[in-house]
mmCIF file with all atom_site columns, C-alpha atoms in Angstrom:
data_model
loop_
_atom_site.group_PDB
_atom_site.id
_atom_site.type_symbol
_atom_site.label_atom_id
_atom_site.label_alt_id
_atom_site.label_comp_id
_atom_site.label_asym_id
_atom_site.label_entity_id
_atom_site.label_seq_id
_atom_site.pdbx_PDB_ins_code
_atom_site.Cartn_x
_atom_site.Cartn_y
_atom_site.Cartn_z
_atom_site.occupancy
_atom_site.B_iso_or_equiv
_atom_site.pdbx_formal_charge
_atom_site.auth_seq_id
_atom_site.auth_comp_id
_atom_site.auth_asym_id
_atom_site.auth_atom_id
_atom_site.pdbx_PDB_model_num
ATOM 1  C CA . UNK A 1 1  ? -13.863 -10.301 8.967   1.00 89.00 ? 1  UNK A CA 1
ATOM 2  C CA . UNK A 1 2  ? -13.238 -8.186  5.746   1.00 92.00 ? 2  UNK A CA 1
ATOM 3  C CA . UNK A 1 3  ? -11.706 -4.992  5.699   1.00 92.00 ? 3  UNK A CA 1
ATOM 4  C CA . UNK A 1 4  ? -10.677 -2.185  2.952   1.00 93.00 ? 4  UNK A CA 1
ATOM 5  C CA . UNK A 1 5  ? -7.466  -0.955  3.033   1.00 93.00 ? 5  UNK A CA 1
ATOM 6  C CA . UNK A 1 6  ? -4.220  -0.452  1.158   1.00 92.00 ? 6  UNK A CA 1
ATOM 7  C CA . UNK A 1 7  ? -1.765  -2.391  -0.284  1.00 91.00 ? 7  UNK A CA 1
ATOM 8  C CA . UNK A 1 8  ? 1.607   -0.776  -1.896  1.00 89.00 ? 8  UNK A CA 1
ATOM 9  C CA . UNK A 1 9  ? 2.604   -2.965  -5.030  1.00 87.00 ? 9  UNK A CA 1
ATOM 10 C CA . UNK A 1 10 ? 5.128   0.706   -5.764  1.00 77.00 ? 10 UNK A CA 1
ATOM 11 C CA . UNK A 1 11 ? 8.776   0.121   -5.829  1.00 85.00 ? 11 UNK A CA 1
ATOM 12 C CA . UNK A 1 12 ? 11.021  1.782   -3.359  1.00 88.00 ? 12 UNK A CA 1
ATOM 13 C CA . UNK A 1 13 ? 10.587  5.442   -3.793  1.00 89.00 ? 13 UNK A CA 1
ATOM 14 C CA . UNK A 1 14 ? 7.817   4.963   -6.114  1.00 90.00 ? 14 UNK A CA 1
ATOM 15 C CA . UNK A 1 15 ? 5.157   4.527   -3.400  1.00 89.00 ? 15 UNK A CA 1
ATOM 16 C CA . UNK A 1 16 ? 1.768   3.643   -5.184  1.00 91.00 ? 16 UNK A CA 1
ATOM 17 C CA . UNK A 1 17 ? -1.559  2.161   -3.403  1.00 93.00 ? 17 UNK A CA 1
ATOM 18 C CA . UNK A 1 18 ? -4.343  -0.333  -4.410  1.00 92.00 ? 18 UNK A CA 1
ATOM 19 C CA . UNK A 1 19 ? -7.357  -0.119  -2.581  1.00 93.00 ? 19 UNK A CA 1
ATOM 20 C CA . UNK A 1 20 ? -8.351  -3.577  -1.977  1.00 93.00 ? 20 UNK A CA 1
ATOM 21 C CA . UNK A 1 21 ? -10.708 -5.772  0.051   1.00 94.00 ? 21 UNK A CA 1
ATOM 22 C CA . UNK A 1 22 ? -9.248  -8.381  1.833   1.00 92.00 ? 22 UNK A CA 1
ATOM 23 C CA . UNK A 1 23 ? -9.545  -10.879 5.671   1.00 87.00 ? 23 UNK A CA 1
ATOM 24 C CA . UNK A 1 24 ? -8.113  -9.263  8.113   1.00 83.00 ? 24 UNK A CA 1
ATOM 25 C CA . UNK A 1 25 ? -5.817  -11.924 9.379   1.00 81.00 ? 25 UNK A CA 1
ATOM 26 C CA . UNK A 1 26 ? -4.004  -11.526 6.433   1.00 75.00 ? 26 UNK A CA 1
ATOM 27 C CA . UNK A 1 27 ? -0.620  -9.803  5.791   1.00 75.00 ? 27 UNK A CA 1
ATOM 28 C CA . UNK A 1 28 ? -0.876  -6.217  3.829   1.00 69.00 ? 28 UNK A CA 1
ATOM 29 C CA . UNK A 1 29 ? 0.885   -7.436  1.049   1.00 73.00 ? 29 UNK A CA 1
ATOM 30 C CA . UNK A 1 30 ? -0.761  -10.727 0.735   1.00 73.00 ? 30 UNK A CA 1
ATOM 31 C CA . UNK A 1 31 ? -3.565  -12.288 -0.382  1.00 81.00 ? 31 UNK A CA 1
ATOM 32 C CA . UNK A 1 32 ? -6.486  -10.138 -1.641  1.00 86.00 ? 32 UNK A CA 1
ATOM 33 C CA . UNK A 1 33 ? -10.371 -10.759 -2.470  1.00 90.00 ? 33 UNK A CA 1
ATOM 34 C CA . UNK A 1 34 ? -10.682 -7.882  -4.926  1.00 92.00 ? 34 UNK A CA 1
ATOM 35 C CA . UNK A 1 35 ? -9.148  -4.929  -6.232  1.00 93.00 ? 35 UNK A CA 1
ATOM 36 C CA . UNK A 1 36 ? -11.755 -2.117  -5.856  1.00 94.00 ? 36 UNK A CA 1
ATOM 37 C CA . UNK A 1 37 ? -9.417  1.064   -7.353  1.00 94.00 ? 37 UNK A CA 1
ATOM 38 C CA . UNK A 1 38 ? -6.085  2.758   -6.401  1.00 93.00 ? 38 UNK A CA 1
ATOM 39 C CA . UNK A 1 39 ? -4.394  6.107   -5.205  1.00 93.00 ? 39 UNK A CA 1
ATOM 40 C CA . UNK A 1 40 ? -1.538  8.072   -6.280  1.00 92.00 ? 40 UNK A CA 1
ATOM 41 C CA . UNK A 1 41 ? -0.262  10.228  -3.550  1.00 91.00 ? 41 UNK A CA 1
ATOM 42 C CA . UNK A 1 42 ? 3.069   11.281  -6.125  1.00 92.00 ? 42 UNK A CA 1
ATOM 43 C CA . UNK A 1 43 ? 0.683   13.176  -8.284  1.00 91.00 ? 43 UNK A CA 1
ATOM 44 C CA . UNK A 1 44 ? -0.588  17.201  -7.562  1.00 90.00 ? 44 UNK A CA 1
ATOM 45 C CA . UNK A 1 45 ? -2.958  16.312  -6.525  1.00 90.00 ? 45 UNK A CA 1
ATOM 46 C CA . UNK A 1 46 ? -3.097  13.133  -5.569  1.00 90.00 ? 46 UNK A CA 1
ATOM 47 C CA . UNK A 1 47 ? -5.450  10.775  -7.458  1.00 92.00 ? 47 UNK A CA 1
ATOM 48 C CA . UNK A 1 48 ? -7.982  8.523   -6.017  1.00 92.00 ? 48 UNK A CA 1
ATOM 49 C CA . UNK A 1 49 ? -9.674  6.122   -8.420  1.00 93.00 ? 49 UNK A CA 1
ATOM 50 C CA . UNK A 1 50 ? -12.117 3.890   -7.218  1.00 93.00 ? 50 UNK A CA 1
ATOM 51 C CA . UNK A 1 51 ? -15.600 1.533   -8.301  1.00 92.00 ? 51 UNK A CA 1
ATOM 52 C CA . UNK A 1 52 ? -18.180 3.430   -5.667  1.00 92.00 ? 52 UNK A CA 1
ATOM 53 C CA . UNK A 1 53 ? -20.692 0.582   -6.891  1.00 93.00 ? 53 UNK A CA 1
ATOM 54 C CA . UNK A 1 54 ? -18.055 -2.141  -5.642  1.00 93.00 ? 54 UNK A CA 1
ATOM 55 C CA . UNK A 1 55 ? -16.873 -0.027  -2.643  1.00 93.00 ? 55 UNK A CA 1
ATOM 56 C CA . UNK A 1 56 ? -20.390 0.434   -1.213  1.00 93.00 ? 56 UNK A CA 1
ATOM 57 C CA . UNK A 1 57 ? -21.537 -3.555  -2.170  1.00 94.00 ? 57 UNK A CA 1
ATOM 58 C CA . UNK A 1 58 ? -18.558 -4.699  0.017   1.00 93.00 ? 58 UNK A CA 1
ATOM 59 C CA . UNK A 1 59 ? -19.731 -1.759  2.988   1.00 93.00 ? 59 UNK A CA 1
ATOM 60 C CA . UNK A 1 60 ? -22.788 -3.129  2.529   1.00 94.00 ? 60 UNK A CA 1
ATOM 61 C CA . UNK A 1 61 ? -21.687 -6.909  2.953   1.00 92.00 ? 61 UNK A CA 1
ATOM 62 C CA . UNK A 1 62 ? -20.000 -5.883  6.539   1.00 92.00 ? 62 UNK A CA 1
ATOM 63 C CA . UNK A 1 63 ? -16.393 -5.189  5.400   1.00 93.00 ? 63 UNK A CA 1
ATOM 64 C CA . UNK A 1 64 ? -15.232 -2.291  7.432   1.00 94.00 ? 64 UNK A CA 1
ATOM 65 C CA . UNK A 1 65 ? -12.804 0.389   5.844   1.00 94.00 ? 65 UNK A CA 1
ATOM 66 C CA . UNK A 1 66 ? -9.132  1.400   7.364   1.00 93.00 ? 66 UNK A CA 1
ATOM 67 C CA . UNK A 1 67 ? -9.085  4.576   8.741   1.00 94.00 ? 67 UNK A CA 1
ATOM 68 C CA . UNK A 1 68 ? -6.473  5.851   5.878   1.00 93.00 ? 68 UNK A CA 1
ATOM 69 C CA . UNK A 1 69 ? -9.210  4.340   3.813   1.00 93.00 ? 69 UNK A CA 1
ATOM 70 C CA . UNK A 1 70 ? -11.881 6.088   5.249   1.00 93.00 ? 70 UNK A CA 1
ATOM 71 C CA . UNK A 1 71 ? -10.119 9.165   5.075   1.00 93.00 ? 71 UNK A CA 1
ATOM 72 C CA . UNK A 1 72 ? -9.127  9.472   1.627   1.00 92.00 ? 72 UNK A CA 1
ATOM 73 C CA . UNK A 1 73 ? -13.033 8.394   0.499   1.00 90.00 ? 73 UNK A CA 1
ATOM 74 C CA . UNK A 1 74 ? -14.605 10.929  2.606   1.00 90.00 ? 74 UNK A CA 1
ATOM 75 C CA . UNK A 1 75 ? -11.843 13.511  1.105   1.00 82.00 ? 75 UNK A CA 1
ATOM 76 C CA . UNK A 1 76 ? -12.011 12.163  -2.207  1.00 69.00 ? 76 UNK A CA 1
ATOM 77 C CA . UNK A 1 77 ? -15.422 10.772  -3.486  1.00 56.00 ? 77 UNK A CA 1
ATOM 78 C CA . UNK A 1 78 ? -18.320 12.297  -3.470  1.00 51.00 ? 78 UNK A CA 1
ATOM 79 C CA . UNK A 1 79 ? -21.831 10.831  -2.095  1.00 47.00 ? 79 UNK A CA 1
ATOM 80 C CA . UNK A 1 80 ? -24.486 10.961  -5.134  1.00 46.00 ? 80 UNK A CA 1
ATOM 81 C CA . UNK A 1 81 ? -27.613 13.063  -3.932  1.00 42.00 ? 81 UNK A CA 1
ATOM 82 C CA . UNK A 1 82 ? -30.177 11.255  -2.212  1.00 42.00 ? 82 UNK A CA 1
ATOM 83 C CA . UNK A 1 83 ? -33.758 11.732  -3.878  1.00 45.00 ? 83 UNK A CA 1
ATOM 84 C CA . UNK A 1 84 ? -35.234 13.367  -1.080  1.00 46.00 ? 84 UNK A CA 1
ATOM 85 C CA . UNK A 1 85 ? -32.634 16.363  -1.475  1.00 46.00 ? 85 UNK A CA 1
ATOM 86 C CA . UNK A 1 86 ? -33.070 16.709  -5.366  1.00 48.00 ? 86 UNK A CA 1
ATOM 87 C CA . UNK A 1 87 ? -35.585 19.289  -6.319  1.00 52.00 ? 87 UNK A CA 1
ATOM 88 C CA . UNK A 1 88 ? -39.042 18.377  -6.939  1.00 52.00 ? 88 UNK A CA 1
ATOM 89 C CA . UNK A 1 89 ? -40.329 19.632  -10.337 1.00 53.00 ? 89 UNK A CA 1
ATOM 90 C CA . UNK A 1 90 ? -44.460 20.524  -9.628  1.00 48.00 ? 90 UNK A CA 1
ATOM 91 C CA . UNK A 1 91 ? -47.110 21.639  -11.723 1.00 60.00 ? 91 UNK A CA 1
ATOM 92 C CA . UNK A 1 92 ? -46.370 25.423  -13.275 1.00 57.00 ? 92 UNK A CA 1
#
């Protein structure tokens, strides 16, 4: 089974995050399938930069996000507007 989550390639003291998709079985820090973005909790405020195309293929595919994971996307990215909430432009 897949699952997003992070991995900390930061230094001691220097914490830093990549959000990356990887089998479950493995360890944290090991082996990886890709490299969808990463987070910066150091910075005011903290950044969060991720590929929402990639992110929502791999949700899409069955890969199921940590809960830090799914935390920091519902805090951090927004959700483009669905079609059915944009305004419909009719005949004036």
């Amino acid at each position: 089974m897949l699952a997003i989550r992070l991995s900390r390639p930061g230094s001691k003291k220097q914490a830093h995050y990549r959000v990356v998709v990887c089998e479950t079985r493995q360890a944290t820090e090991g082996r990886f399938v890709e490299i969808l973005g990463n987070y910066n909790p150091r910075t005011v405020p903290a950044t969060l930069n991720v590929n929402q195309e990639r992110i929502a293929h791999w949700l899409a595919a069955g890969a199921r996000p940590s809960q830090t994971v799914r935390t920091l996307l519902a805090g951090h990215v927004t959700a483009a507007p669905s079609p059915a909430a944009a305004p419909q432009a009719g005949p004036q």
